[in-house]
Amino acid sequence: MAARIIDGRALATKMRNALVNRVQHIKESKGIVPGLAVVLVGDDPASRTYVGMKEKASQQVGIYSEIYRLEAQTPEEKLLSIIDELNEDQEIHGILVQLPLPGHIDQRKAIERINPNKDVDGFHPINMGRLVIGDEAGFIPCTPYGILKLLENEGIVIEGKKAVVVGRSNIVGKPMAFLLLHRNATVTICHSRTQALSEVTREADILISAVGKPHIIKGDMVKPGAVVIDVGINRLKNKLIGDVDFNEVREVAGWITPVPGGVGPMTITMLLHNTIEAALK
Ligand code: GUN
């Protein structure tokens, strides 16, 4: 039997509708309009698309948004001073610096400059540190958080299961691994130097791929009935291709997320969620 397809768009729409009401309620009861600032440096086409989507999604739920589009040559000091201003701005509750940054800017320095209480991406070492020690009261990075919501919504049991995360990025792989660990999965992280990758992935009850390599996860790398989550967004000839060979894997897996329409819509939804939480803090 073919896998059940996990519809990220449907859950994202449902959650965003609930956020519309939440924003309205906060406006009426507290007189606060949640505010998000998004900073984009340079003109990477994918980043521009993501930032545009974040702006539109914010407007849809009633979040006030400011977008800073800075030229690629912007000096590091200029970016840091904009972050300083946003840290002080009472109307801005969430700050997001779109990654990757141009090579002349120290990404770590930029992230560390954001007030951790406004770090809606959850990338600041304080929030990352909280996550690692199991304190989820800070901000949880949006993509792994969205994946968790997808798993919960499908009623997928995490406790006691073998979870394999392919990819060790700070944005997805590492925070995903800790979120699963804290829900009592047995977690393995794989990466570009992992030997015999398919032997590891075949053990997974929950397999999450976040490497950005088109179709590296094939049908014979998946345990029958497994949950397969595809975080890859690879552009090939104007088409979006996931890390997972969907047509092969859907014949083996129990659940699978499509690309597009799986994880992507949830990432932005969790950004909106985190911005609202930031406004309430
Ligand atoms: N680049 C790719 N994903 C993300 C994300 O979730 N947040 C930011 N700021 N940049 C990204």
JSON list of C-alpha atoms and ligand atoms in Angstrom, two decimals, residues 39 47 50 54 96-100 121 123 141-143 171-172 267, ligand 1:
[
{"chain": "A", "resi": 39, "resn": "VAL", "atom": "CA", "xyz": [16.44, 41.50, 7.22]},
{"chain": "A", "resi": 47, "resn": "SER", "atom": "CA", "xyz": [16.20, 34.01, -0.07]},
{"chain": "A", "resi": 50, "resn": "TYR", "atom": "CA", "xyz": [11.39, 33.15, 1.21]},
{"chain": "A", "resi": 54, "resn": "LYS", "atom": "CA", "xyz": [7.27, 35.60, 5.12]},
{"chain": "A", "resi": 96, "resn": "LEU", "atom": "CA", "xyz": [14.86, 37.42, 11.59]},
{"chain": "A", "resi": 97, "resn": "VAL", "atom": "CA", "xyz": [18.07, 37.77, 9.59]},
{"chain": "A", "resi": 98, "resn": "GLN", "atom": "CA", "xyz": [17.68, 35.67, 6.47]},
{"chain": "A", "resi": 99, "resn": "LEU", "atom": "CA", "xyz": [20.51, 33.18, 5.97]},
{"chain": "A", "resi": 100, "resn": "PRO", "atom": "CA", "xyz": [22.88, 32.66, 4.28]},
{"chain": "A", "resi": 121, "resn": "ASP", "atom": "CA", "xyz": [14.32, 31.84, 14.41]},
{"chain": "A", "resi": 123, "resn": "PHE", "atom": "CA", "xyz": [19.24, 30.48, 16.25]},
{"chain": "A", "resi": 141, "resn": "PRO", "atom": "CA", "xyz": [13.75, 26.83, 15.18]},
{"chain": "A", "resi": 142, "resn": "CYS", "atom": "CA", "xyz": [10.83, 26.99, 12.77]},
{"chain": "A", "resi": 143, "resn": "THR", "atom": "CA", "xyz": [11.51, 24.08, 10.42]},
{"chain": "A", "resi": 171, "resn": "ILE", "atom": "CA", "xyz": [19.00, 25.38, 11.23]},
{"chain": "A", "resi": 172, "resn": "VAL", "atom": "CA", "xyz": [17.40, 21.94, 10.88]},
{"chain": "A", "resi": 267, "resn": "THR", "atom": "CA", "xyz": [8.16, 26.54, 8.56]},
{"chain": "B", "resi": 1, "resn": "GUN", "atom": "N1", "xyz": [17.56, 30.18, 5.54]},
{"chain": "B", "resi": 1, "resn": "GUN", "atom": "C1", "xyz": [17.03, 28.96, 5.33]},
{"chain": "B", "resi": 1, "resn": "GUN", "atom": "N2", "xyz": [16.14, 28.66, 6.30]},
{"chain": "B", "resi": 1, "resn": "GUN", "atom": "C2", "xyz": [16.11, 29.72, 7.13]},
{"chain": "B", "resi": 1, "resn": "GUN", "atom": "C3", "xyz": [15.38, 30.00, 8.32]},
{"chain": "B", "resi": 1, "resn": "GUN", "atom": "O1", "xyz": [14.58, 29.21, 8.82]},
{"chain": "B", "resi": 1, "resn": "GUN", "atom": "N3", "xyz": [15.62, 31.22, 8.87]},
{"chain": "B", "resi": 1, "resn": "GUN", "atom": "C4", "xyz": [16.51, 32.09, 8.35]},
{"chain": "B", "resi": 1, "resn": "GUN", "atom": "N4", "xyz": [16.69, 33.24, 8.98]},
{"chain": "B", "resi": 1, "resn": "GUN", "atom": "N5", "xyz": [17.21, 31.85, 7.26]},
{"chain": "B", "resi": 1, "resn": "GUN", "atom": "C5", "xyz": [17.01, 30.68, 6.66]}
]
